[in-house]
Amino acid sequence: MKKTIHINLAGMAFHIEEDAYAKLEQYLKDVDRALGSDPGKKETLDDIEGRIAELLHPLAGENDRAVNSENVDDVIKVLGSPDDYKLTGEPFEGEEPSARSAAFAPKPVKKRLFRDVHNRILGGVCSGLGAYFNIDPIFFRLFFVLAIFLGPFFWISFLPYLILWIVMPKAYSIEQRMQMYGGEPLMAKSRQPYKSSGANTFFRILGVAFGFLLMLISFVVLTTIAMVIFPFVGLAEYIPGGEWIAGLPFIFFPEIPWFFSSALFMFLAIPFIMIFYLGLHLVFRFKRGGKYIGATGLILWFVSIGVLSIGGGWIAKNFSTHELIQEEFLLDDFNGDTLYVKHTNKGAGKDAVYFKDFYVNKDSDQIRVSARANIYLRKNAPDFLISIERHARGRNKYDAFENASNIDYFWNQNDSVLEISRFFELKENSSFRKQRVNVTIEIPEGMEIDGDRRLNVLR
């Protein structure tokens, strides 16, 4: 580790590496020699030291790091070589002697858009925009924060900020910071990046609170993802209802490969891991390591997408073949001409969790999967019967047939009352393969039916 020296420049304290100090000291000596007998030499040297201090302050202020030789080279590049300060003639009438150092005057610099990493609350986007447009960054921060909380305008605020964070480079070097401010003095009255206003303090407090919120939300989501995808991690028993939620993946793919589960976990979890890391950054304000963590996360996320893409073909194969089992049962004749249909909800409890095509119930530590049956009525049919079609998909015809066979559907006739369930249920340990049930009640001419408000009448 290089040895550092503590120095003062223009009333500001710096830690500077020995070789950098030697280079800076030699530069000031050379400027002193170039100024020769200029009556305003002391004033010029004081101005140069002040300029050096204001150029180095933002860089050295981050993590109180020591000024290195490269920083000094950047300063010299901005201020010019010692020869630029040599006197070229007698002063003009009314001219201050110190004004003879033409090279010390600010040189035109083309403005560029950078992220100000030395005056940031999150990514330095707002402070960079403030420097570029010569506006207090507090106005940009207010705009982004207010837009986030205005519902429909969330994406108008969040997406542009995210895009700017990605495309705007960081202003690390002195030359980049000069370009960011368009060559204006970095420590001028309107450019005091290290003096926090009350509004900036408020935003820092808000950032810490928001960081804690991000950490909490991402932790809960990550725990849930791990519990659902990897039930064997043992988290389910600590979460109310978690023991049956953890079994949901087995409804779809009980034989799912471990590497596919890992890829699915990475795909879902990595964005929330990054959100958790962002929360840590907002709370603890550390400044190093983020790009390596982000790059690693991005690489793993793309790897997971690749594995999932390959696994997608394997998943699609499980739904590639359709099979149908159809049964017809003749109904018993009864006295009278009206059939009373009684609907039941057998197969779907009141606490069932509804997904897109099916319901999931927990019954005595068992997971039951049910779905709504399609019930039809055909009038003026040649026979008095009930027809039940069980549909399912699988990897092949045999697999699809087995999946269709594992469908339970309840119905019962008691004289003139036909009891039918509005739901069918999958047998224990069955996988969901787009099962469906079509039930058709056929009644002969002259027979009436009561309860057809829930029946789809076939023409």
CSV table of C-alpha atoms in Angstrom, one decimal:
chain,number,residue,atom,x,y,z
A,1,MET,CA,0.0,0.0,0.0
A,2,LYS,CA,1.4,3.4,-1.0
A,3,LYS,CA,2.3,5.8,1.8
A,4,THR,CA,0.2,9.0,2.0
A,5,ILE,CA,0.9,12.5,3.2
A,6,HIS,CA,-1.6,14.9,4.9
A,7,ILE,CA,-1.5,18.4,3.3
A,8,ASN,CA,-3.6,21.5,3.2
A,9,LEU,CA,-4.5,23.4,0.0
A,10,ALA,CA,-6.5,26.6,0.1
A,11,GLY,CA,-7.8,25.7,3.6
A,12,MET,CA,-8.8,22.1,2.5
A,13,ALA,CA,-7.3,19.0,3.9
A,14,PHE,CA,-6.2,16.2,1.6
A,15,HIS,CA,-4.5,12.8,1.8
A,16,ILE,CA,-2.1,12.5,-1.1
A,17,GLU,CA,0.3,9.7,-2.1
A,18,GLU,CA,4.0,10.5,-1.9
A,19,ASP,CA,4.7,10.3,-5.7
A,20,ALA,CA,1.6,12.4,-6.4
A,21,TYR,CA,2.8,15.0,-3.8
A,22,ALA,CA,6.2,15.1,-5.3
A,23,LYS,CA,4.7,15.7,-8.8
A,24,LEU,CA,2.4,18.4,-7.5
A,25,GLU,CA,5.1,20.1,-5.5
A,26,GLN,CA,7.4,20.2,-8.6
A,27,TYR,CA,4.6,21.6,-10.7
A,28,LEU,CA,4.1,24.5,-8.2
A,29,LYS,CA,7.8,25.2,-8.2
A,30,ASP,CA,8.0,25.2,-11.9
A,31,VAL,CA,5.0,27.7,-12.0
A,32,ASP,CA,6.8,29.8,-9.4
A,33,ARG,CA,9.9,29.9,-11.6
A,34,ALA,CA,7.9,30.7,-14.7
A,35,LEU,CA,6.3,33.7,-13.0
A,36,GLY,CA,9.7,35.1,-12.2
A,37,SER,CA,9.5,38.6,-10.7
A,38,ASP,CA,5.9,39.2,-11.4
A,39,PRO,CA,4.6,41.5,-8.6
A,40,GLY,CA,1.4,39.4,-8.5
A,41,LYS,CA,3.2,36.1,-8.2
A,42,LYS,CA,1.8,35.3,-4.7
A,43,GLU,CA,-1.7,36.1,-5.7
A,44,THR,CA,-1.4,33.9,-8.8
A,45,LEU,CA,0.1,31.0,-6.9
A,46,ASP,CA,-2.7,31.3,-4.3
A,47,ASP,CA,-5.3,31.2,-7.1
A,48,ILE,CA,-3.6,28.2,-8.6
A,49,GLU,CA,-3.6,26.4,-5.3
A,50,GLY,CA,-7.3,27.2,-4.8
A,51,ARG,CA,-8.0,25.9,-8.3
A,52,ILE,CA,-6.1,22.7,-7.6
A,53,ALA,CA,-8.1,22.3,-4.3
A,54,GLU,CA,-11.5,22.7,-6.0
A,55,LEU,CA,-10.5,20.3,-8.8
A,56,LEU,CA,-9.3,17.6,-6.3
A,57,HIS,CA,-12.0,18.0,-3.7
A,58,PRO,CA,-14.8,16.1,-5.4
A,59,LEU,CA,-12.5,13.2,-6.2
A,60,ALA,CA,-10.8,13.0,-2.8
A,61,GLY,CA,-14.1,13.5,-1.0
A,62,GLU,CA,-15.5,10.1,-2.0
A,63,ASN,CA,-14.6,7.6,0.7
A,64,ASP,CA,-11.8,10.1,1.9
A,65,ARG,CA,-9.5,8.4,-0.6
A,66,ALA,CA,-6.0,9.7,-1.2
A,67,VAL,CA,-5.1,11.8,-4.3
A,68,ASN,CA,-3.0,9.7,-6.7
A,69,SER,CA,-0.5,10.6,-9.4
A,70,GLU,CA,-3.2,10.2,-12.1
A,71,ASN,CA,-5.4,12.8,-10.4
A,72,VAL,CA,-2.5,15.3,-10.3
A,73,ASP,CA,-1.9,14.7,-14.1
A,74,ASP,CA,-5.5,15.5,-14.7
A,75,VAL,CA,-5.2,18.7,-12.7
A,76,ILE,CA,-2.1,19.8,-14.6
A,77,LYS,CA,-3.8,19.0,-17.9
A,78,VAL,CA,-6.6,21.4,-16.9
A,79,LEU,CA,-4.4,24.2,-15.5
A,80,GLY,CA,-1.8,24.0,-18.3
A,81,SER,CA,2.0,23.6,-18.2
A,82,PRO,CA,4.3,25.9,-16.1
A,83,ASP,CA,5.6,27.5,-19.4
A,84,ASP,CA,2.1,28.9,-20.0
A,85,TYR,CA,2.6,31.2,-17.0
A,86,LYS,CA,5.8,32.8,-18.3
A,87,LEU,CA,5.6,36.6,-18.7
A,88,THR,CA,5.7,37.7,-22.3
A,89,GLY,CA,5.9,41.5,-21.9
A,90,GLU,CA,5.1,44.5,-19.7
A,91,PRO,CA,1.7,44.7,-18.2
A,92,PHE,CA,-0.9,46.8,-20.0
A,93,GLU,CA,-2.1,50.0,-18.4
A,94,GLY,CA,-4.7,49.2,-15.8
A,95,GLU,CA,-4.1,45.5,-16.0
A,96,GLU,CA,-3.7,43.6,-12.7
A,97,PRO,CA,-0.3,41.8,-12.6
A,98,SER,CA,-1.9,38.4,-11.8
A,99,ALA,CA,-4.0,38.7,-14.9
A,100,ARG,CA,-0.9,38.0,-17.0
A,101,SER,CA,-1.4,34.3,-16.5
A,102,ALA,CA,-3.7,33.9,-19.5
A,103,ALA,CA,-3.6,30.1,-19.2
A,104,PHE,CA,-5.2,30.3,-15.8
A,105,ALA,CA,-8.4,31.6,-17.3
A,106,PRO,CA,-11.0,28.9,-17.7
A,107,LYS,CA,-10.8,27.3,-21.2
A,108,PRO,CA,-13.9,26.6,-23.3
A,109,VAL,CA,-15.1,23.1,-22.6
A,110,LYS,CA,-17.9,21.4,-24.4
A,111,LYS,CA,-20.6,20.3,-22.1
A,112,ARG,CA,-21.4,16.6,-21.9
A,113,LEU,CA,-24.0,14.6,-20.0
A,114,PHE,CA,-22.6,12.5,-17.1
A,115,ARG,CA,-23.8,11.0,-13.9
A,116,ASP,CA,-22.5,12.9,-10.9
A,117,VAL,CA,-21.3,10.0,-8.7
A,118,HIS,CA,-19.9,12.5,-6.1
A,119,ASN,CA,-23.3,14.1,-5.4
A,120,ARG,CA,-25.7,11.3,-5.8
A,121,ILE,CA,-28.5,10.0,-3.8
A,122,LEU,CA,-29.2,6.9,-5.9
A,123,GLY,CA,-27.4,6.7,-9.3
A,124,GLY,CA,-26.3,10.3,-9.8
A,125,VAL,CA,-28.8,10.9,-12.7
A,126,CYS,CA,-30.5,13.9,-11.2
A,127,SER,CA,-27.3,15.6,-10.1
A,128,GLY,CA,-25.9,15.0,-13.6
A,129,LEU,CA,-28.9,16.5,-15.2
A,130,GLY,CA,-28.7,19.4,-12.8
A,131,ALA,CA,-25.1,20.1,-13.8
A,132,TYR,CA,-25.8,19.8,-17.5
A,133,PHE,CA,-28.8,22.2,-17.5
A,134,ASN,CA,-27.4,24.4,-14.7
A,135,ILE,CA,-30.5,23.7,-12.5
A,136,ASP,CA,-30.6,22.6,-8.9
A,137,PRO,CA,-30.9,18.8,-9.0
A,138,ILE,CA,-33.6,19.0,-6.3
A,139,PHE,CA,-36.1,19.8,-9.1
A,140,PHE,CA,-35.3,16.7,-11.0
A,141,ARG,CA,-35.5,14.6,-7.9
A,142,LEU,CA,-38.9,16.0,-7.0
A,143,PHE,CA,-40.1,15.3,-10.5
A,144,PHE,CA,-39.0,11.6,-10.5
A,145,VAL,CA,-40.3,11.0,-6.9
A,146,LEU,CA,-43.7,12.6,-7.5
A,147,ALA,CA,-44.2,10.8,-10.8
A,148,ILE,CA,-43.5,7.5,-9.1
A,149,PHE,CA,-46.4,8.1,-6.6
A,150,LEU,CA,-48.8,9.4,-9.3
A,151,GLY,CA,-50.0,5.9,-10.4
A,152,PRO,CA,-50.3,6.0,-14.2
A,153,PHE,CA,-47.2,8.2,-14.4
A,154,PHE,CA,-45.0,5.6,-12.7
A,155,TRP,CA,-43.5,4.3,-15.9
A,156,ILE,CA,-43.0,7.8,-17.2
A,157,SER,CA,-40.7,8.4,-14.3
A,158,PHE,CA,-39.2,5.0,-13.6
A,159,LEU,CA,-38.3,3.9,-17.1
A,160,PRO,CA,-36.6,7.1,-18.2
A,161,TYR,CA,-34.6,7.2,-14.9
A,162,LEU,CA,-33.5,3.5,-15.5
A,163,ILE,CA,-32.6,4.2,-19.1
A,164,LEU,CA,-30.6,7.3,-18.2
A,165,TRP,CA,-28.8,5.4,-15.4
A,166,ILE,CA,-27.7,2.8,-18.0
A,167,VAL,CA,-26.7,5.2,-20.8
A,168,MET,CA,-25.2,8.1,-18.9
A,169,PRO,CA,-21.5,7.5,-18.1
A,170,LYS,CA,-20.1,8.3,-14.7
A,171,ALA,CA,-18.0,11.5,-14.3
A,172,TYR,CA,-14.9,10.1,-12.5
A,173,SER,CA,-12.0,12.1,-13.8
A,174,ILE,CA,-11.4,15.8,-13.4
A,175,GLU,CA,-11.7,16.2,-17.2
A,176,GLN,CA,-15.1,14.5,-17.2
A,177,ARG,CA,-16.3,16.6,-14.3
A,178,MET,CA,-15.2,19.8,-16.2
A,179,GLN,CA,-17.2,18.6,-19.2
A,180,MET,CA,-20.2,17.8,-17.0
A,181,TYR,CA,-20.2,21.4,-15.7
A,182,GLY,CA,-19.1,22.9,-19.1
A,183,GLY,CA,-15.8,24.2,-17.6
A,184,GLU,CA,-17.3,26.1,-14.7
A,185,PRO,CA,-15.4,26.2,-11.5
A,186,LEU,CA,-16.4,23.0,-9.6
A,187,MET,CA,-16.5,24.7,-6.2
A,188,ALA,CA,-18.2,27.9,-7.2
A,189,LYS,CA,-20.9,29.2,-5.0
A,190,SER,CA,-23.6,27.5,-7.1
A,191,ARG,CA,-21.6,24.3,-7.3
A,192,GLN,CA,-21.2,23.1,-3.7
A,193,PRO,CA,-21.7,19.4,-4.0
A,194,TYR,CA,-20.8,18.6,-0.4
A,195,LYS,CA,-23.1,21.1,1.3
A,196,SER,CA,-26.4,19.3,1.9
A,197,SER,CA,-29.5,21.4,1.7
A,198,GLY,CA,-32.5,20.6,3.8
A,199,ALA,CA,-34.3,19.1,0.8
A,200,ASN,CA,-31.3,16.9,0.0
A,201,THR,CA,-31.3,15.7,3.6
A,202,PHE,CA,-35.0,14.9,3.2
A,203,PHE,CA,-34.3,12.9,0.1
A,204,ARG,CA,-31.5,11.0,1.9
A,205,ILE,CA,-33.9,10.1,4.7
A,206,LEU,CA,-36.5,9.1,2.1
A,207,GLY,CA,-33.9,7.0,0.3
A,208,VAL,CA,-33.0,5.1,3.5
A,209,ALA,CA,-36.7,4.5,4.2
A,210,PHE,CA,-37.2,3.4,0.6
A,211,GLY,CA,-34.2,1.1,0.9
A,212,PHE,CA,-35.6,-0.6,4.0
A,213,LEU,CA,-38.9,-1.1,2.1
A,214,LEU,CA,-37.1,-2.6,-0.9
A,215,MET,CA,-35.1,-4.9,1.3
A,216,LEU,CA,-38.3,-6.1,3.1
A,217,ILE,CA,-40.3,-6.7,0.0
A,218,SER,CA,-37.5,-8.4,-1.9
A,219,PHE,CA,-36.8,-10.7,1.1
A,220,VAL,CA,-40.4,-11.7,1.4
A,221,VAL,CA,-40.6,-12.4,-2.4
A,222,LEU,CA,-37.3,-14.3,-2.4
A,223,THR,CA,-38.4,-16.5,0.5
A,224,THR,CA,-41.7,-17.3,-1.2
A,225,ILE,CA,-39.9,-18.1,-4.5
A,226,ALA,CA,-37.5,-20.4,-2.7
A,227,MET,CA,-40.3,-22.1,-0.7
A,228,VAL,CA,-42.4,-22.7,-3.8
A,229,ILE,CA,-39.6,-23.9,-6.2
A,230,PHE,CA,-37.6,-25.8,-3.6
A,231,PRO,CA,-40.0,-27.2,-1.0
A,232,PHE,CA,-37.3,-29.3,0.5
A,233,VAL,CA,-35.6,-26.2,1.9
A,234,GLY,CA,-37.9,-26.5,4.9
A,235,LEU,CA,-39.3,-23.0,4.9
A,236,ALA,CA,-42.9,-24.1,4.3
A,237,GLU,CA,-43.5,-25.2,7.9
A,238,TYR,CA,-42.8,-21.7,9.2
A,239,ILE,CA,-45.4,-20.0,7.0
A,240,PRO,CA,-49.1,-20.3,7.5
A,241,GLY,CA,-50.5,-22.5,4.7
A,242,GLY,CA,-47.0,-22.8,3.3
A,243,GLU,CA,-46.9,-26.6,3.5
A,244,TRP,CA,-49.5,-26.9,0.7
A,245,ILE,CA,-48.3,-23.9,-1.2
A,246,ALA,CA,-44.9,-25.6,-1.4
A,247,GLY,CA,-46.6,-28.6,-3.1
A,248,LEU,CA,-47.9,-26.5,-6.0
A,249,PRO,CA,-45.0,-27.2,-8.4
A,250,PHE,CA,-45.6,-31.0,-8.0
A,251,ILE,CA,-49.1,-30.4,-9.5
A,252,PHE,CA,-47.5,-29.4,-12.7
A,253,PHE,CA,-44.2,-31.2,-12.9
A,254,PRO,CA,-43.5,-33.8,-10.2
A,255,GLU,CA,-40.5,-35.0,-12.2
A,256,ILE,CA,-39.0,-31.6,-12.9
A,257,PRO,CA,-35.2,-31.8,-13.2
A,258,TRP,CA,-33.1,-30.1,-10.5
A,259,PHE,CA,-31.3,-27.9,-13.0
A,260,PHE,CA,-34.6,-26.6,-14.5
A,261,SER,CA,-35.7,-25.7,-10.9
A,262,SER,CA,-32.4,-23.9,-10.3
A,263,ALA,CA,-32.7,-22.0,-13.6
A,264,LEU,CA,-36.3,-21.0,-12.8
A,265,PHE,CA,-35.2,-19.9,-9.3
A,266,MET,CA,-32.4,-17.7,-10.8
A,267,PHE,CA,-34.8,-16.2,-13.4
A,268,LEU,CA,-37.3,-15.2,-10.8
A,269,ALA,CA,-35.0,-14.4,-7.9
A,270,ILE,CA,-32.1,-12.5,-9.5
A,271,PRO,CA,-34.2,-9.3,-10.2
A,272,PHE,CA,-35.3,-9.3,-6.6
A,273,ILE,CA,-31.7,-10.0,-5.4
A,274,MET,CA,-30.7,-6.9,-7.3
A,275,ILE,CA,-33.5,-5.0,-5.7
A,276,PHE,CA,-32.4,-6.2,-2.3
A,277,TYR,CA,-28.8,-5.0,-3.1
A,278,LEU,CA,-30.2,-1.6,-4.2
A,279,GLY,CA,-32.0,-1.4,-0.8
A,280,LEU,CA,-28.7,-2.2,0.9
A,281,HIS,CA,-27.0,0.5,-1.1
A,282,LEU,CA,-29.6,3.1,-0.3
A,283,VAL,CA,-29.4,2.3,3.4
A,284,PHE,CA,-25.6,1.9,3.9
A,285,ARG,CA,-24.3,4.1,1.1
A,286,PHE,CA,-21.4,1.8,0.1
A,287,LYS,CA,-20.0,2.7,-3.3
A,288,ARG,CA,-17.8,-0.2,-4.5
A,289,GLY,CA,-18.6,-3.6,-5.9
A,290,GLY,CA,-21.9,-2.8,-7.5
A,291,LYS,CA,-20.8,-3.2,-11.1
A,292,TYR,CA,-19.3,-6.6,-10.5
A,293,ILE,CA,-22.5,-7.8,-8.6
A,294,GLY,CA,-24.7,-6.4,-11.4
A,295,ALA,CA,-22.6,-8.0,-14.2
A,296,THR,CA,-22.6,-11.4,-12.4
A,297,GLY,CA,-26.3,-11.2,-11.8
A,298,LEU,CA,-27.0,-10.3,-15.5
A,299,ILE,CA,-24.8,-13.2,-16.8
A,300,LEU,CA,-26.5,-15.7,-14.5
A,301,TRP,CA,-29.9,-14.3,-15.5
A,302,PHE,CA,-29.2,-14.8,-19.2
A,303,VAL,CA,-27.9,-18.3,-18.4
A,304,SER,CA,-31.1,-19.1,-16.7
A,305,ILE,CA,-33.1,-17.8,-19.7
A,306,GLY,CA,-31.0,-20.1,-21.9
A,307,VAL,CA,-31.7,-23.1,-19.7
A,308,LEU,CA,-35.4,-22.3,-19.5
A,309,SER,CA,-35.6,-21.9,-23.2
A,310,ILE,CA,-34.2,-25.4,-23.6
A,311,GLY,CA,-36.5,-26.7,-20.8
A,312,GLY,CA,-39.5,-25.1,-22.5
A,313,GLY,CA,-39.4,-27.8,-25.2
A,314,TRP,CA,-39.4,-30.4,-22.5
A,315,ILE,CA,-42.4,-28.8,-20.8
A,316,ALA,CA,-44.3,-28.4,-24.1
A,317,LYS,CA,-43.8,-32.1,-24.7
A,318,ASN,CA,-45.9,-32.8,-21.6
A,319,PHE,CA,-48.8,-31.1,-23.3
A,320,SER,CA,-48.2,-32.3,-26.9
A,321,THR,CA,-50.7,-35.2,-27.2
A,322,HIS,CA,-54.5,-35.0,-26.5
A,323,GLU,CA,-56.6,-38.0,-25.4
A,324,LEU,CA,-60.3,-38.4,-24.8
A,325,ILE,CA,-62.3,-40.9,-22.7
A,326,GLN,CA,-66.0,-40.9,-23.4
A,327,GLU,CA,-68.6,-42.8,-21.3
A,328,GLU,CA,-72.4,-42.9,-21.7
A,329,PHE,CA,-74.7,-44.0,-18.9
A,330,LEU,CA,-78.5,-44.7,-19.5
A,331,LEU,CA,-80.6,-43.0,-16.8
A,332,ASP,CA,-83.4,-44.8,-15.0
A,333,ASP,CA,-86.9,-44.1,-15.9
A,334,PHE,CA,-89.2,-42.5,-13.3
A,335,ASN,CA,-92.8,-41.6,-12.7
A,336,GLY,CA,-93.5,-38.1,-14.1
A,337,ASP,CA,-92.2,-36.0,-16.9
A,338,THR,CA,-89.9,-33.6,-15.1
A,339,LEU,CA,-86.2,-34.2,-14.3
A,340,TYR,CA,-84.9,-32.2,-11.4
A,341,VAL,CA,-81.2,-31.3,-11.7
A,342,LYS,CA,-79.4,-30.5,-8.5
A,343,HIS,CA,-76.0,-28.9,-8.8
A,344,THR,CA,-73.3,-29.5,-6.2
A,345,ASN,CA,-69.8,-27.9,-5.6
A,346,LYS,CA,-68.2,-31.2,-4.8
A,347,GLY,CA,-64.5,-30.9,-5.6
A,348,ALA,CA,-64.0,-27.2,-4.8
A,349,GLY,CA,-64.1,-26.0,-1.2
A,350,LYS,CA,-65.0,-22.5,-0.1
A,351,ASP,CA,-61.3,-21.8,0.8
A,352,ALA,CA,-60.0,-23.0,-2.6
A,353,VAL,CA,-57.4,-20.8,-4.3
A,354,TYR,CA,-58.3,-20.0,-7.9
A,355,PHE,CA,-55.8,-20.0,-10.7
A,356,LYS,CA,-56.5,-19.4,-14.3
A,357,ASP,CA,-58.0,-22.8,-15.1
A,358,PHE,CA,-58.3,-24.7,-11.8
A,359,TYR,CA,-58.8,-24.5,-8.1
A,360,VAL,CA,-56.5,-25.8,-5.3
A,361,ASN,CA,-57.8,-27.0,-2.0
A,362,LYS,CA,-56.0,-28.2,1.1
A,363,ASP,CA,-57.8,-31.2,2.7
A,364,SER,CA,-56.2,-33.0,5.6
A,365,ASP,CA,-52.7,-32.2,4.5
A,366,GLN,CA,-53.6,-33.3,1.0
A,367,ILE,CA,-53.6,-31.0,-2.0
A,368,ARG,CA,-56.7,-31.4,-4.2
A,369,VAL,CA,-57.0,-29.9,-7.6
A,370,SER,CA,-60.4,-29.3,-9.2
A,371,ALA,CA,-61.8,-27.4,-12.2
A,372,ARG,CA,-65.2,-26.4,-13.5
A,373,ALA,CA,-67.0,-28.9,-15.7
A,374,ASN,CA,-68.8,-27.9,-18.8
A,375,ILE,CA,-72.4,-29.0,-18.5
A,376,TYR,CA,-74.8,-29.2,-21.4
A,377,LEU,CA,-78.4,-30.2,-22.0
A,378,ARG,CA,-79.7,-31.8,-25.2
A,379,LYS,CA,-83.5,-31.8,-25.6
A,380,ASN,CA,-85.6,-34.1,-27.8
A,381,ALA,CA,-82.8,-36.7,-27.8
A,382,PRO,CA,-83.5,-40.3,-28.9
A,383,ASP,CA,-82.3,-41.7,-25.5
A,384,PHE,CA,-82.4,-40.7,-21.8
A,385,LEU,CA,-78.8,-40.7,-20.8
A,386,ILE,CA,-75.8,-38.7,-19.4
A,387,SER,CA,-72.6,-38.5,-21.4
A,388,ILE,CA,-69.2,-37.7,-19.7
A,389,GLU,CA,-66.1,-36.8,-21.7
A,390,ARG,CA,-62.8,-36.7,-19.9
A,391,HIS,CA,-60.0,-34.7,-21.8
A,392,ALA,CA,-56.3,-34.5,-20.9
A,393,ARG,CA,-52.9,-34.0,-22.5
A,394,GLY,CA,-49.6,-35.9,-22.1
A,395,ARG,CA,-46.2,-36.7,-23.6
A,396,ASN,CA,-47.8,-39.5,-25.7
A,397,LYS,CA,-51.2,-41.2,-26.1
A,398,TYR,CA,-50.6,-43.6,-23.3
A,399,ASP,CA,-49.6,-40.7,-20.9
A,400,ALA,CA,-52.5,-38.6,-22.0
A,401,PHE,CA,-54.9,-41.6,-21.5
A,402,GLU,CA,-53.6,-42.1,-18.0
A,403,ASN,CA,-54.1,-38.4,-17.2
A,404,ALA,CA,-57.7,-38.5,-18.5
A,405,SER,CA,-58.3,-41.7,-16.4
A,406,ASN,CA,-57.2,-39.9,-13.3
A,407,ILE,CA,-60.2,-37.5,-13.4
A,408,ASP,CA,-62.9,-38.0,-10.8
A,409,TYR,CA,-66.4,-36.7,-11.6
A,410,PHE,CA,-69.4,-37.1,-9.3
A,411,TRP,CA,-73.0,-37.7,-10.4
A,412,ASN,CA,-75.9,-39.6,-9.0
A,413,GLN,CA,-79.5,-40.3,-9.9
A,414,ASN,CA,-82.2,-40.7,-7.3
A,415,ASP,CA,-85.5,-41.3,-9.0
A,416,SER,CA,-86.4,-37.9,-10.7
A,417,VAL,CA,-83.5,-36.1,-9.1
A,418,LEU,CA,-80.2,-36.0,-11.0
A,419,GLU,CA,-77.4,-34.7,-8.8
A,420,ILE,CA,-74.3,-33.5,-10.8
A,421,SER,CA,-71.2,-31.7,-9.7
A,422,ARG,CA,-70.2,-28.4,-11.2
A,423,PHE,CA,-66.5,-29.4,-10.7
A,424,PHE,CA,-64.3,-32.4,-11.4
A,425,GLU,CA,-61.3,-33.4,-9.4
A,426,LEU,CA,-57.9,-34.9,-10.1
A,427,LYS,CA,-56.9,-38.0,-8.2
A,428,GLU,CA,-54.1,-37.8,-5.7
A,429,ASN,CA,-50.6,-37.4,-7.1
A,430,SER,CA,-52.0,-36.4,-10.5
A,431,SER,CA,-50.3,-33.7,-12.6
A,432,PHE,CA,-52.3,-30.9,-14.2
A,433,ARG,CA,-52.3,-31.5,-18.0
A,434,LYS,CA,-55.1,-29.2,-19.2
A,435,GLN,CA,-57.8,-31.7,-18.0
A,436,ARG,CA,-61.4,-30.8,-18.8
A,437,VAL,CA,-64.7,-32.5,-18.5
A,438,ASN,CA,-67.8,-32.2,-20.7
A,439,VAL,CA,-71.1,-33.4,-19.3
A,440,THR,CA,-74.1,-33.8,-21.6
A,441,ILE,CA,-77.6,-34.6,-20.3
A,442,GLU,CA,-79.9,-36.0,-23.0
A,443,ILE,CA,-83.7,-36.1,-22.4
A,444,PRO,CA,-86.3,-37.5,-24.8
A,445,GLU,CA,-89.1,-35.6,-26.4
A,446,GLY,CA,-91.9,-34.7,-23.9
A,447,MET,CA,-89.7,-34.6,-20.9
A,448,GLU,CA,-89.2,-31.3,-19.0
A,449,ILE,CA,-86.2,-30.3,-16.9
A,450,ASP,CA,-86.0,-28.1,-13.8
A,451,GLY,CA,-82.7,-26.4,-13.0
A,452,ASP,CA,-81.6,-25.6,-16.5
A,453,ARG,CA,-80.6,-22.1,-15.6
A,454,ARG,CA,-77.1,-23.4,-15.2
A,455,LEU,CA,-77.2,-25.6,-18.2
A,456,ASN,CA,-76.0,-24.8,-21.7
A,457,VAL,CA,-78.8,-26.0,-24.0
A,458,LEU,CA,-77.6,-27.6,-27.2
A,459,ARG,CA,-79.6,-26.9,-30.3
